[in-house]
Amino acid sequence: MYDPTVARLTYRALLGRRRALVLFALPVLLIVIAVAVRLFTGADDQVAANVLGGFALATMVPLIGVIAGTGAIGPEIDDGSIVYLLSKPVKRPTIILTKLTVAIAVTMAFSAIPTFIAGMILNGNGQQVAVAYTVAALVASIAYSAMFLLLGTISRHAVVIGLVYALIWEALFGSLIAGARTLSVQQWALALAEKVSGEGLITSDVGLPVAAALLAGVTVAATWYAGQKLRTLTLAGEE
């Protein structure tokens, strides 16, 4: 269920010059913020949790997920080059799973690793804050990649829809409406971070069993439906 050729083409598309600049810019910004905060406030566990929760998990991870998830397939559908893949003897679910694997790997690399580094800079992993948010970034990367890959498969406006979800639903509505936080990948990931970190530093509105079930369910459902949608694409329909 993994095709090296599809993976290589996907990596090349995601790590092209324009996307790579954006992918690198967000982690660099997080590191710069972490260094500045450490210089001005010193090592503080709560400040570290606030920075990692407020910027890394709430902003950086979903934005990178949007770039990697939609970029793994959306541009190929838009410009018609997906026809090349569909004409090859590669099963369409294999194409989706391969592209999802690449999107997850890219999202994890550009979000979880910088999150850990920033956490170590901020407080040296006091009360496991750096590890907790790294775990949250890892699991969130999986769910975001699956969701945004699905969006890239079904909509030509996947990036816009992804940004609306990440920046308006999760960041804005999630901060104002309690019910919205229940349907938030960020909150599901925070449930795992809460389990790892020191007591009281990280909280989630969703219990860990429910969060784990939702993360797994959304990832599997989005991946399956993306495979089904790709099955319905025909060479004639891509002309």
Coordinates of N, CA and C in Angstrom, one line a residue, residues 127-129 131-133 135-136 139 187-209 211-212:
Q127 N 8.6 19.6 33.8 CA 7.3 19.0 33.9 C 6.8 18.4 32.6
Q128 N 7.8 18.0 31.8 CA 7.5 17.3 30.6 C 6.7 18.1 29.6
V129 N 6.9 19.4 29.7 CA 6.1 20.3 28.7 C 6.5 20.1 27.3
V131 N 8.0 17.5 25.9 CA 7.6 16.2 25.4 C 6.1 16.1 25.2
A132 N 5.3 16.7 26.1 CA 3.8 16.6 26.0 C 3.4 17.3 24.7
Y133 N 3.9 18.5 24.4 CA 3.4 19.2 23.2 C 4.0 18.5 22.0
V135 N 4.3 15.2 21.6 CA 3.3 14.1 21.4 C 2.0 14.7 20.8
A136 N 1.6 15.8 21.3 CA 0.4 16.4 20.8 C 0.6 16.8 19.3
V139 N 0.5 13.5 17.1 CA -0.9 12.9 16.8 C -1.7 13.9 16.0
Q187 N -7.9 20.2 20.5 CA -8.3 19.7 21.8 C -8.1 18.2 22.0
W188 N -8.3 17.5 20.9 CA -8.0 16.0 21.0 C -6.6 15.8 21.3
A189 N -5.7 16.5 20.6 CA -4.3 16.3 20.8 C -3.9 16.8 22.2
L190 N -4.5 17.9 22.7 CA -4.2 18.4 24.1 C -4.6 17.4 25.1
A191 N -5.5 16.5 24.9 CA -5.9 15.5 25.8 C -4.7 14.5 26.1
L192 N -4.0 14.2 25.0 CA -2.8 13.4 25.2 C -1.7 14.2 25.9
A193 N -1.5 15.4 25.5 CA -0.5 16.3 26.2 C -0.8 16.4 27.7
E194 N -2.1 16.6 28.0 CA -2.4 16.7 29.4 C -2.0 15.5 30.2
K195 N -2.1 14.3 29.6 CA -1.8 13.1 30.3 C -0.3 13.0 30.5
V196 N 0.5 13.6 29.6 CA 2.0 13.5 29.7 C 2.6 14.5 30.6
S197 N 2.0 15.7 30.6 CA 2.6 16.8 31.3 C 2.3 16.8 32.8
G198 N 2.9 17.8 33.5 CA 2.7 18.0 34.9 C 1.2 18.4 35.2
E199 N 0.7 18.1 36.3 CA -0.7 18.4 36.6 C -1.0 19.9 36.6
G200 N -2.1 20.2 35.8 CA -2.6 21.6 35.8 C -2.0 22.5 34.7
L201 N -0.9 22.1 34.1 CA -0.2 22.9 33.1 C -1.0 22.9 31.8
I202 N -1.5 21.8 31.4 CA -2.2 21.6 30.1 C -3.5 21.0 30.4
T203 N -4.6 21.6 29.8 CA -5.9 21.1 30.0 C -6.6 20.9 28.7
S204 N -7.5 20.0 28.6 CA -8.3 19.8 27.4 C -9.8 19.7 27.8
D205 N -10.6 20.1 26.9 CA -12.1 20.0 27.1 C -12.6 18.6 26.7
V206 N -11.7 17.7 26.2 CA -12.1 16.4 25.8 C -11.4 15.4 26.6
G207 N -12.0 14.3 27.1 CA -11.4 13.3 27.8 C -10.5 12.5 26.9
L208 N -9.5 11.8 27.5 CA -8.5 11.1 26.7 C -9.1 9.9 25.9
P209 N -10.0 9.1 26.5 CA -10.6 8.0 25.7 C -11.4 8.5 24.5
A211 N -11.0 11.5 23.0 CA -10.0 12.1 22.1 C -9.3 11.1 21.3
A212 N -8.9 10.0 21.9 CA -8.1 9.0 21.1 C -9.1 8.4 20.1

